[in-house]
Amino acid sequence: MSPAFRAMDMEPRAKGILLEPFVHQVGGHSCVLRFNETTLCKPLVPREHQFYETLPAEMRKFTPQYKAVLIFVKFADEFGASGNIETKEQGVVSVRFEEDEDRNLCLIAYPLKGDHGTVDTVDNSDCEPKSKLLRWTNKKHHVLETEKTPKDWVRQHRKEEKMKSHKLEEEFEWLKKSEVLYYSVEKKGNISSQLKHYNPWSMKCHQQQLQRMKENAKHRNQYKFILLENLTSRYEVPCVLDLKMGTRQHGDDASEEKAANQIRKCQQSTSAVIGVRVCGMQVYQAASGQLMFMNKYHGRKLSVQGFKEALFQFFHNGRYLRRELLSPVLKKLAELKTVLERQESYRFYSSSLLVIYDGKERPEVALDSDAEDLEDLSEESADESAGAFAFKPIGASSVDVRMIDFAHTTCRLYGEDTVVHEGQDAGYIFGLQSLIDIVTEISEESGE
């Protein structure tokens, strides 16, 4: 576990933490939730959990950090004295499906049930959801019939609520069927705060997760989730590209039906040809003030040329190509390729690669500006002067490249696996090389 990341604190017999939808999730089918500003959590899959706890040190810079949470629990000694506090570190929390007093459905995280503490005694009196999106997707309407309530009013109220519910369901169905969406973002206000109302894929995953847990609530209402670094937390307007890597997606444990289905998806997409396909995308278009979303269904239909055009679109802000991002991306891809070529026996089946950068650009200044001018020049004045002078960004633009999703990863170190592979993950490395070639091509064609 990386010592570079500070652990999070929870009070003794900690109150539950409300988990909100992670609004920058653009791909995958597992529901990723927001634990706090810098931390996410997702359903624990034993294989993925094992990967994060045993991954090679040189790979850590290319994966989200597996994060620790410090849990403070009270305990009594053998003489009955109490009040002492013990610190316990772990990267897993227990998540429950609950309702607040308004019957809003929500997901609450607690410390894992252990020897010293119990989630059964946790006070959740202040777990009312604060997220409008959470309320929108999960609100349940109940009308209590009493002698004081006219039947006609009750009937009309139910009819109105049913119509509202039906309208929301129709809208959500349309969102799920639409493969490429554009949403206008108001120029006033904080852009990043507005993003949480627009991402349809995170809405889809969150709704499905709640539905699954709701259906199982009578039999099971305690799930383990792992805590991971929120890779988008340092960006004001995260632009996110989710790429499904490799020429094979099914794990060694897949059923014949699932394996055949995954093989078909690869053969009918760019996965078979170049070892990579678009699984999701979120891009901020500065020129139009719009957010563009592309989902995995559209990504599967792309030809190799279409994939290249999608990649170009990801690095284009509507005004110009963000050329300053291309070299850092190429450098990181090359470093990752070198690291993976040294990994013996690993197979990253169904794993994705995230590319992230900030759609909100840093201020720009004239090349001949004096030091005093640099202090006074604001982003707005730079925009107004654009075209009159030559400009350059203040500082290097930040772009991140990380591997995610390891539920089907295998390695000979995992002793329980019946299939043991030798050598490199050629399919994943082939996809990385294809990506390097295409980004290089975009860079050369843009005149960099």
CSV table of C-alpha atoms in Angstrom, one decimal:
chain,number,residue,atom,x,y,z
A,1,MET,CA,0.0,0.0,0.0
A,2,SER,CA,1.5,3.3,-1.1
A,3,PRO,CA,2.7,5.5,1.9
A,4,ALA,CA,2.3,8.5,-0.4
A,5,PHE,CA,-1.4,8.5,0.2
A,6,ARG,CA,-2.8,9.6,3.5
A,7,ALA,CA,-5.4,7.3,5.0
A,8,MET,CA,-8.8,8.6,5.7
A,9,ASP,CA,-10.2,8.9,9.2
A,10,MET,CA,-13.6,7.6,10.6
A,11,GLU,CA,-14.9,8.4,14.0
A,12,PRO,CA,-15.2,5.7,16.7
A,13,ARG,CA,-18.1,3.4,15.8
A,14,ALA,CA,-18.1,5.5,12.7
A,15,LYS,CA,-21.3,6.9,11.2
A,16,GLY,CA,-22.0,5.6,7.8
A,17,ILE,CA,-20.6,7.6,4.8
A,18,LEU,CA,-23.1,8.3,2.0
A,19,LEU,CA,-21.8,7.1,-1.3
A,20,GLU,CA,-22.8,9.2,-4.3
A,21,PRO,CA,-22.6,8.3,-8.0
A,22,PHE,CA,-19.2,8.9,-9.6
A,23,VAL,CA,-20.2,11.3,-12.3
A,24,HIS,CA,-17.1,10.8,-14.5
A,25,GLN,CA,-17.6,7.1,-15.1
A,26,VAL,CA,-17.8,6.7,-18.9
A,27,GLY,CA,-17.5,2.9,-19.3
A,28,GLY,CA,-17.6,-0.5,-17.7
A,29,HIS,CA,-20.6,-2.2,-16.1
A,30,SER,CA,-19.6,-2.1,-12.4
A,31,CYS,CA,-21.0,0.8,-10.4
A,32,VAL,CA,-18.2,3.1,-9.3
A,33,LEU,CA,-19.2,5.3,-6.3
A,34,ARG,CA,-17.7,8.5,-4.8
A,35,PHE,CA,-16.5,7.9,-1.2
A,36,ASN,CA,-15.0,11.3,-0.8
A,37,GLU,CA,-13.2,13.9,-3.0
A,38,THR,CA,-10.1,11.8,-3.6
A,39,THR,CA,-11.4,8.3,-3.2
A,40,LEU,CA,-13.8,6.0,-5.1
A,41,CYS,CA,-15.2,2.6,-4.2
A,42,LYS,CA,-16.4,-0.2,-6.4
A,43,PRO,CA,-17.8,-3.7,-5.7
A,44,LEU,CA,-15.1,-6.1,-4.4
A,45,VAL,CA,-14.2,-8.8,-6.9
A,46,PRO,CA,-11.7,-11.3,-5.2
A,47,ARG,CA,-9.5,-11.5,-8.3
A,48,GLU,CA,-9.3,-7.7,-8.6
A,49,HIS,CA,-8.7,-7.3,-4.9
A,50,GLN,CA,-5.9,-9.8,-5.1
A,51,PHE,CA,-4.3,-7.9,-8.0
A,52,TYR,CA,-4.2,-4.6,-6.1
A,53,GLU,CA,-2.7,-6.2,-3.1
A,54,THR,CA,0.0,-8.1,-5.0
A,55,LEU,CA,0.8,-6.0,-8.1
A,56,PRO,CA,4.4,-5.4,-9.0
A,57,ALA,CA,5.9,-2.1,-7.7
A,58,GLU,CA,6.8,-0.8,-11.1
A,59,MET,CA,3.1,-1.1,-12.2
A,60,ARG,CA,1.8,1.1,-9.4
A,61,LYS,CA,2.2,4.3,-11.2
A,62,PHE,CA,0.0,3.0,-14.0
A,63,THR,CA,-2.9,1.9,-11.8
A,64,PRO,CA,-5.2,3.7,-9.3
A,65,GLN,CA,-3.7,3.6,-5.8
A,66,TYR,CA,-5.4,1.0,-3.5
A,67,LYS,CA,-6.2,3.2,-0.6
A,68,ALA,CA,-6.3,2.6,3.1
A,69,VAL,CA,-8.9,3.9,5.6
A,70,LEU,CA,-8.0,4.3,9.2
A,71,ILE,CA,-10.9,3.0,11.4
A,72,PHE,CA,-10.9,4.0,15.1
A,73,VAL,CA,-12.7,1.5,17.3
A,74,LYS,CA,-13.2,1.4,21.0
A,75,PHE,CA,-12.4,-1.8,22.9
A,76,ALA,CA,-12.5,-3.0,26.5
A,77,ASP,CA,-9.5,-4.7,28.2
A,78,GLU,CA,-9.7,-7.9,30.2
A,79,PHE,CA,-10.5,-5.9,33.4
A,80,GLY,CA,-13.5,-4.2,31.8
A,81,ALA,CA,-11.9,-0.9,31.3
A,82,SER,CA,-12.9,0.9,28.1
A,83,GLY,CA,-12.2,4.1,26.3
A,84,ASN,CA,-9.0,3.1,24.6
A,85,ILE,CA,-8.9,3.5,20.8
A,86,GLU,CA,-7.2,1.1,18.4
A,87,THR,CA,-6.3,2.0,14.8
A,88,LYS,CA,-7.1,-0.5,12.2
A,89,GLU,CA,-6.1,-0.1,8.5
A,90,GLN,CA,-7.8,-1.6,5.6
A,91,GLY,CA,-8.8,-0.9,2.0
A,92,VAL,CA,-12.2,-2.4,2.1
A,93,VAL,CA,-15.5,-1.1,3.4
A,94,SER,CA,-19.0,-2.6,3.9
A,95,VAL,CA,-21.8,-1.1,1.9
A,96,ARG,CA,-25.4,-1.3,2.7
A,97,PHE,CA,-28.6,-0.5,0.8
A,98,GLU,CA,-30.8,1.7,2.9
A,99,GLU,CA,-33.7,4.2,2.9
A,100,ASP,CA,-33.8,7.6,4.6
A,101,GLU,CA,-36.9,9.0,6.3
A,102,ASP,CA,-38.2,10.3,2.9
A,103,ARG,CA,-37.8,6.7,1.5
A,104,ASN,CA,-35.0,7.7,-0.8
A,105,LEU,CA,-32.8,4.7,-1.6
A,106,CYS,CA,-29.1,5.2,-0.9
A,107,LEU,CA,-25.9,3.3,-0.5
A,108,ILE,CA,-24.0,3.8,2.8
A,109,ALA,CA,-20.4,2.7,3.6
A,110,TYR,CA,-19.3,1.4,7.0
A,111,PRO,CA,-16.2,-0.1,8.5
A,112,LEU,CA,-16.0,-3.9,7.9
A,113,LYS,CA,-17.6,-6.0,10.6
A,114,GLY,CA,-14.7,-7.3,12.7
A,115,ASP,CA,-13.6,-8.4,16.1
A,116,HIS,CA,-13.6,-4.9,17.7
A,117,GLY,CA,-16.5,-3.1,16.0
A,118,THR,CA,-19.8,-3.9,14.4
A,119,VAL,CA,-21.7,-2.2,11.7
A,120,ASP,CA,-24.9,-3.2,13.4
A,121,THR,CA,-24.4,-0.5,16.0
A,122,VAL,CA,-23.6,2.3,13.6
A,123,ASP,CA,-25.7,5.5,13.9
A,124,ASN,CA,-27.0,6.4,10.5
A,125,SER,CA,-29.3,9.2,11.5
A,126,ASP,CA,-27.5,11.8,9.4
A,127,CYS,CA,-27.3,9.7,6.1
A,128,GLU,CA,-29.9,11.7,4.2
A,129,PRO,CA,-28.7,11.9,0.5
A,130,LYS,CA,-27.4,15.3,-0.6
A,131,SER,CA,-27.1,14.4,-4.2
A,132,LYS,CA,-30.0,15.5,-6.5
A,133,LEU,CA,-29.0,12.8,-9.0
A,134,LEU,CA,-29.3,10.2,-6.2
A,135,ARG,CA,-32.8,11.4,-5.4
A,136,TRP,CA,-33.8,11.6,-9.1
A,137,THR,CA,-32.9,8.0,-9.8
A,138,ASN,CA,-34.2,6.4,-6.7
A,139,LYS,CA,-37.1,8.3,-5.3
A,140,LYS,CA,-40.1,6.2,-4.3
A,141,HIS,CA,-43.5,7.8,-3.9
A,142,HIS,CA,-45.9,6.6,-1.2
A,143,VAL,CA,-49.3,8.1,-0.5
A,144,LEU,CA,-50.9,7.1,2.8
A,145,GLU,CA,-54.7,6.7,2.5
A,146,THR,CA,-56.5,8.0,5.7
A,147,GLU,CA,-60.0,8.9,6.5
A,148,LYS,CA,-59.0,12.6,6.2
A,149,THR,CA,-57.6,12.2,2.7
A,150,PRO,CA,-60.2,12.3,-0.1
A,151,LYS,CA,-60.1,9.3,-2.4
A,152,ASP,CA,-60.3,11.5,-5.5
A,153,TRP,CA,-57.2,13.4,-4.4
A,154,VAL,CA,-55.4,10.2,-3.7
A,155,ARG,CA,-56.3,8.8,-7.1
A,156,GLN,CA,-55.3,12.0,-8.9
A,157,HIS,CA,-52.0,12.2,-6.9
A,158,ARG,CA,-51.1,8.7,-7.8
A,159,LYS,CA,-51.9,9.3,-11.5
A,160,GLU,CA,-49.6,12.4,-11.5
A,161,GLU,CA,-46.8,10.5,-9.8
A,162,LYS,CA,-47.2,7.6,-12.2
A,163,MET,CA,-47.0,10.0,-15.2
A,164,LYS,CA,-43.9,11.7,-13.8
A,165,SER,CA,-42.2,8.3,-13.2
A,166,HIS,CA,-43.1,7.2,-16.7
A,167,LYS,CA,-41.6,10.4,-18.2
A,168,LEU,CA,-38.4,9.9,-16.3
A,169,GLU,CA,-38.2,6.2,-17.4
A,170,GLU,CA,-38.7,7.2,-21.0
A,171,GLU,CA,-36.0,9.9,-20.8
A,172,PHE,CA,-33.6,7.4,-19.2
A,173,GLU,CA,-34.4,4.7,-21.9
A,174,TRP,CA,-33.6,7.4,-24.5
A,175,LEU,CA,-30.3,8.1,-22.8
A,176,LYS,CA,-29.4,4.4,-22.8
A,177,LYS,CA,-30.1,4.0,-26.5
A,178,SER,CA,-28.3,7.2,-27.6
A,179,GLU,CA,-24.7,6.3,-28.3
A,180,VAL,CA,-23.3,9.8,-28.8
A,181,LEU,CA,-24.7,12.7,-26.8
A,182,TYR,CA,-24.1,16.4,-26.6
A,183,TYR,CA,-25.1,18.5,-23.6
A,184,SER,CA,-24.8,22.3,-23.3
A,185,VAL,CA,-23.1,23.6,-20.2
A,186,GLU,CA,-24.1,27.0,-18.9
A,187,LYS,CA,-21.3,29.5,-19.1
A,188,LYS,CA,-22.1,30.9,-15.6
A,189,GLY,CA,-21.2,29.0,-12.5
A,190,ASN,CA,-18.7,26.2,-11.9
A,191,ILE,CA,-18.5,23.9,-14.8
A,192,SER,CA,-17.2,20.9,-12.8
A,193,SER,CA,-20.2,21.1,-10.4
A,194,GLN,CA,-22.6,21.0,-13.3
A,195,LEU,CA,-21.1,17.8,-14.8
A,196,LYS,CA,-22.9,15.6,-12.3
A,197,HIS,CA,-26.2,16.3,-13.9
A,198,TYR,CA,-25.2,15.2,-17.4
A,199,ASN,CA,-23.2,11.9,-17.5
A,200,PRO,CA,-25.7,9.3,-18.7
A,201,TRP,CA,-23.4,6.3,-18.2
A,202,SER,CA,-22.8,6.9,-14.5
A,203,MET,CA,-26.6,7.3,-14.1
A,204,LYS,CA,-27.1,3.9,-15.8
A,205,CYS,CA,-24.6,2.1,-13.7
A,206,HIS,CA,-25.8,3.6,-10.5
A,207,GLN,CA,-29.4,2.8,-11.2
A,208,GLN,CA,-28.5,-0.8,-12.1
A,209,GLN,CA,-26.4,-1.2,-8.9
A,210,LEU,CA,-29.3,0.0,-6.7
A,211,GLN,CA,-31.8,-2.2,-8.5
A,212,ARG,CA,-29.5,-5.3,-7.9
A,213,MET,CA,-29.1,-4.5,-4.3
A,214,LYS,CA,-32.8,-3.8,-3.8
A,215,GLU,CA,-33.8,-7.1,-5.3
A,216,ASN,CA,-31.4,-8.9,-3.0
A,217,ALA,CA,-32.1,-6.8,0.1
A,218,LYS,CA,-34.3,-9.5,1.8
A,219,HIS,CA,-31.5,-12.1,1.5
A,220,ARG,CA,-28.4,-10.0,1.6
A,221,ASN,CA,-27.8,-6.4,2.5
A,222,GLN,CA,-24.1,-6.1,3.1
A,223,TYR,CA,-21.5,-5.9,0.3
A,224,LYS,CA,-17.8,-5.4,0.3
A,225,PHE,CA,-16.4,-2.5,-1.8
A,226,ILE,CA,-12.7,-1.7,-2.3
A,227,LEU,CA,-11.3,1.8,-2.0
A,228,LEU,CA,-9.4,3.3,-4.9
A,229,GLU,CA,-7.8,6.6,-5.9
A,230,ASN,CA,-10.1,9.0,-7.7
A,231,LEU,CA,-8.0,9.8,-10.8
A,232,THR,CA,-10.2,12.7,-11.9
A,233,SER,CA,-10.0,14.6,-8.6
A,234,ARG,CA,-7.2,17.0,-9.6
A,235,TYR,CA,-9.0,18.1,-12.8
A,236,GLU,CA,-11.5,20.9,-12.9
A,237,VAL,CA,-13.3,19.5,-16.0
A,238,PRO,CA,-12.1,15.9,-16.6
A,239,CYS,CA,-12.0,14.7,-20.1
A,240,VAL,CA,-11.9,10.9,-19.9
A,241,LEU,CA,-11.3,8.2,-22.5
A,242,ASP,CA,-11.9,4.5,-21.6
A,243,LEU,CA,-10.2,2.1,-24.0
A,244,LYS,CA,-10.8,-1.7,-23.8
A,245,MET,CA,-7.4,-3.2,-24.4
A,246,GLY,CA,-6.2,-6.5,-25.9
A,247,THR,CA,-7.3,-8.9,-28.6
A,248,ARG,CA,-9.1,-11.2,-26.1
A,249,GLN,CA,-11.6,-10.1,-23.4
A,250,HIS,CA,-12.9,-13.3,-21.8
A,251,GLY,CA,-11.2,-14.7,-18.7
A,252,ASP,CA,-10.0,-18.3,-18.3
A,253,ASP,CA,-13.0,-19.0,-16.0
A,254,ALA,CA,-15.6,-17.7,-18.6
A,255,SER,CA,-18.4,-20.1,-19.6
A,256,GLU,CA,-18.5,-21.3,-23.2
A,257,GLU,CA,-21.4,-18.9,-23.9
A,258,LYS,CA,-19.7,-15.9,-22.4
A,259,ALA,CA,-16.4,-16.7,-24.1
A,260,ALA,CA,-18.2,-17.0,-27.5
A,261,ASN,CA,-20.0,-13.7,-26.8
A,262,GLN,CA,-16.7,-11.9,-26.0
A,263,ILE,CA,-14.9,-13.4,-29.0
A,264,ARG,CA,-17.8,-12.1,-31.3
A,265,LYS,CA,-17.5,-8.6,-29.8
A,266,CYS,CA,-13.8,-8.6,-30.5
A,267,GLN,CA,-14.1,-9.9,-34.0
A,268,GLN,CA,-16.8,-7.3,-34.9
A,269,SER,CA,-14.8,-4.4,-33.5
A,270,THR,CA,-11.4,-2.8,-33.7
A,271,SER,CA,-10.2,-5.2,-30.9
A,272,ALA,CA,-9.4,-8.0,-33.3
A,273,VAL,CA,-7.6,-5.7,-35.8
A,274,ILE,CA,-5.6,-3.3,-33.6
A,275,GLY,CA,-6.1,-4.7,-30.1
A,276,VAL,CA,-8.0,-1.7,-28.7
A,277,ARG,CA,-11.5,-0.2,-28.9
A,278,VAL,CA,-13.4,2.7,-27.5
A,279,CYS,CA,-15.4,1.8,-24.4
A,280,GLY,CA,-16.5,5.3,-23.4
A,281,MET,CA,-15.6,8.9,-23.7
A,282,GLN,CA,-16.3,12.3,-22.1
A,283,VAL,CA,-15.0,15.4,-23.7
A,284,TYR,CA,-15.6,19.1,-23.0
A,285,GLN,CA,-15.9,21.2,-26.1
A,286,ALA,CA,-14.7,24.7,-25.2
A,287,ALA,CA,-15.9,26.3,-28.5
A,288,SER,CA,-19.6,25.3,-28.0
A,289,GLY,CA,-19.7,24.9,-24.2
A,290,GLN,CA,-20.9,21.4,-24.7
A,291,LEU,CA,-20.0,18.0,-23.2
A,292,MET,CA,-19.8,15.1,-25.6
A,293,PHE,CA,-20.3,11.5,-24.4
A,294,MET,CA,-19.7,8.4,-26.4
A,295,ASN,CA,-20.6,5.0,-25.0
A,296,LYS,CA,-19.3,1.5,-25.6
A,297,TYR,CA,-22.0,0.5,-28.1
A,298,HIS,CA,-20.8,3.2,-30.5
A,299,GLY,CA,-17.2,2.3,-29.8
A,300,ARG,CA,-17.8,-1.3,-30.9
A,301,LYS,CA,-19.1,-0.1,-34.3
A,302,LEU,CA,-16.1,2.0,-35.2
A,303,SER,CA,-13.8,1.0,-38.0
A,304,VAL,CA,-10.0,1.6,-37.6
A,305,GLN,CA,-10.4,4.9,-39.3
A,306,GLY,CA,-13.4,5.7,-37.1
A,307,PHE,CA,-11.3,4.8,-34.0
A,308,LYS,CA,-8.6,7.2,-35.2
A,309,GLU,CA,-11.2,10.0,-35.7
A,310,ALA,CA,-12.6,9.4,-32.2
A,311,LEU,CA,-9.1,9.6,-30.7
A,312,PHE,CA,-8.6,12.9,-32.6
A,313,GLN,CA,-11.9,14.2,-31.3
A,314,PHE,CA,-10.9,13.3,-27.8
A,315,PHE,CA,-7.9,15.6,-28.0
A,316,HIS,CA,-9.8,18.4,-29.8
A,317,ASN,CA,-11.6,21.0,-27.8
A,318,GLY,CA,-13.8,22.3,-30.6
A,319,ARG,CA,-11.4,25.1,-31.4
A,320,TYR,CA,-8.1,23.3,-32.0
A,321,LEU,CA,-6.2,20.1,-31.3
A,322,ARG,CA,-4.6,20.0,-27.8
A,323,ARG,CA,-1.2,19.2,-29.3
A,324,GLU,CA,0.6,19.8,-26.0
A,325,LEU,CA,-1.1,16.6,-24.6
A,326,LEU,CA,0.1,14.3,-27.4
A,327,SER,CA,3.8,14.0,-26.4
A,328,PRO,CA,3.1,13.3,-22.7
A,329,VAL,CA,0.6,10.7,-23.7
A,330,LEU,CA,3.1,9.0,-26.1
A,331,LYS,CA,5.7,9.1,-23.3
A,332,LYS,CA,3.4,7.4,-20.8
A,333,LEU,CA,2.2,4.8,-23.3
A,334,ALA,CA,5.8,3.9,-24.2
A,335,GLU,CA,6.7,3.6,-20.5
A,336,LEU,CA,3.7,1.4,-19.8
A,337,LYS,CA,4.6,-0.8,-22.8
A,338,THR,CA,8.1,-1.3,-21.4
A,339,VAL,CA,6.8,-2.2,-18.0
A,340,LEU,CA,4.3,-4.7,-19.3
A,341,GLU,CA,6.9,-6.4,-21.5
A,342,ARG,CA,8.7,-7.3,-18.3
A,343,GLN,CA,5.7,-8.9,-16.6
A,344,GLU,CA,5.9,-12.6,-16.8
A,345,SER,CA,2.7,-14.7,-17.0
A,346,TYR,CA,0.2,-11.7,-16.5
A,347,ARG,CA,-2.9,-11.6,-18.7
A,348,PHE,CA,-5.1,-8.5,-18.4
A,349,TYR,CA,-8.2,-9.9,-19.9
A,350,SER,CA,-11.1,-7.3,-20.1
A,351,SER,CA,-8.9,-4.6,-18.6
A,352,SER,CA,-9.3,-1.0,-19.7
A,353,LEU,CA,-6.9,1.9,-20.1
A,354,LEU,CA,-7.9,5.4,-19.0
A,355,VAL,CA,-6.5,8.6,-20.6
A,356,ILE,CA,-7.5,11.7,-18.6
A,357,TYR,CA,-6.8,15.4,-19.0
A,358,ASP,CA,-8.3,18.7,-18.0
A,359,GLY,CA,-10.7,20.3,-20.4
A,360,LYS,CA,-10.3,23.6,-18.5
A,361,GLU,CA,-7.0,24.9,-19.9
A,362,ARG,CA,-4.4,26.9,-18.0
A,363,PRO,CA,-4.0,30.6,-18.6
A,364,GLU,CA,-2.0,31.6,-21.7
A,365,VAL,CA,0.4,34.5,-22.0
A,366,ALA,CA,2.2,36.4,-24.9
A,367,LEU,CA,5.6,35.0,-25.7
A,368,ASP,CA,7.2,38.5,-25.2
A,369,SER,CA,5.4,39.3,-22.0
A,370,ASP,CA,7.4,40.8,-19.1
A,371,ALA,CA,7.4,39.2,-15.6
A,372,GLU,CA,5.2,41.9,-14.3
A,373,ASP,CA,2.7,41.3,-17.1
A,374,LEU,CA,2.5,37.7,-16.3
A,375,GLU,CA,1.3,38.4,-12.8
A,376,ASP,CA,-1.5,40.7,-14.0
A,377,LEU,CA,-2.7,38.7,-17.0
A,378,SER,CA,-5.8,36.7,-16.3
A,379,GLU,CA,-7.3,33.9,-18.3
A,380,GLU,CA,-10.1,36.2,-19.5
A,381,SER,CA,-7.7,38.8,-20.9
A,382,ALA,CA,-5.7,36.1,-22.6
A,383,ASP,CA,-8.8,34.9,-24.4
A,384,GLU,CA,-9.8,38.4,-25.4
A,385,SER,CA,-6.3,39.0,-26.9
A,386,ALA,CA,-6.1,35.7,-28.7
A,387,GLY,CA,-5.2,36.2,-32.3
A,388,ALA,CA,-3.4,39.4,-31.8
A,389,PHE,CA,-0.2,37.9,-30.3
A,390,ALA,CA,1.5,34.5,-30.2
A,391,PHE,CA,0.6,32.7,-27.0
A,392,LYS,CA,1.9,29.7,-25.0
A,393,PRO,CA,0.5,27.8,-22.0
A,394,ILE,CA,1.8,28.6,-18.5
A,395,GLY,CA,3.4,25.3,-17.4
A,396,ALA,CA,3.0,21.9,-18.9
A,397,SER,CA,-0.4,20.4,-19.3
A,398,SER,CA,-1.1,17.4,-17.2
A,399,VAL,CA,-2.4,14.1,-18.7
A,400,ASP,CA,-2.8,10.8,-17.0
A,401,VAL,CA,-2.7,7.2,-18.3
A,402,ARG,CA,-3.8,4.4,-16.0
A,403,MET,CA,-4.9,0.7,-16.3
A,404,ILE,CA,-8.2,-0.2,-14.6
A,405,ASP,CA,-10.5,-3.2,-14.2
A,406,PHE,CA,-8.7,-6.4,-13.2
A,407,ALA,CA,-11.6,-8.7,-12.4
A,408,HIS,CA,-10.3,-11.2,-15.0
A,409,THR,CA,-6.6,-10.7,-14.6
A,410,THR,CA,-4.5,-13.8,-14.1
A,411,CYS,CA,-0.9,-14.6,-13.2
A,412,ARG,CA,1.0,-17.7,-12.2
A,413,LEU,CA,1.4,-16.1,-8.7
A,414,TYR,CA,-2.3,-16.8,-8.2
A,415,GLY,CA,-2.0,-20.4,-7.1
A,416,GLU,CA,-5.6,-21.3,-7.5
A,417,ASP,CA,-5.7,-20.7,-11.3
A,418,THR,CA,-5.9,-23.9,-13.4
A,419,VAL,CA,-4.5,-22.2,-16.5
A,420,VAL,CA,-1.0,-20.8,-16.2
A,421,HIS,CA,0.2,-18.5,-19.1
A,422,GLU,CA,3.9,-18.0,-20.0
A,423,GLY,CA,5.5,-14.8,-21.3
A,424,GLN,CA,4.0,-11.4,-22.0
A,425,ASP,CA,0.4,-10.4,-22.6
A,426,ALA,CA,0.9,-10.1,-26.3
A,427,GLY,CA,-2.6,-8.9,-27.0
A,428,TYR,CA,-2.5,-6.0,-24.6
A,429,ILE,CA,0.9,-5.0,-25.7
A,430,PHE,CA,-0.2,-5.1,-29.4
A,431,GLY,CA,-3.1,-2.8,-28.5
A,432,LEU,CA,-0.7,-0.4,-26.8
A,433,GLN,CA,1.6,-0.3,-29.8
A,434,SER,CA,-1.4,0.4,-32.1
A,435,LEU,CA,-2.4,3.2,-29.8
A,436,ILE,CA,1.1,4.6,-29.9
A,437,ASP,CA,1.1,4.4,-33.7
A,438,ILE,CA,-2.2,6.2,-34.0
A,439,VAL,CA,-1.4,9.0,-31.6
A,440,THR,CA,2.0,9.5,-33.4
A,441,GLU,CA,0.1,9.7,-36.7
A,442,ILE,CA,-2.3,12.3,-35.3
A,443,SER,CA,0.7,14.3,-33.9
A,444,GLU,CA,2.5,14.2,-37.2
A,445,GLU,CA,-0.5,15.1,-39.3
A,446,SER,CA,-1.2,18.1,-37.0
A,447,GLY,CA,2.2,19.5,-37.7
A,448,GLU,CA,3.7,19.0,-34.2
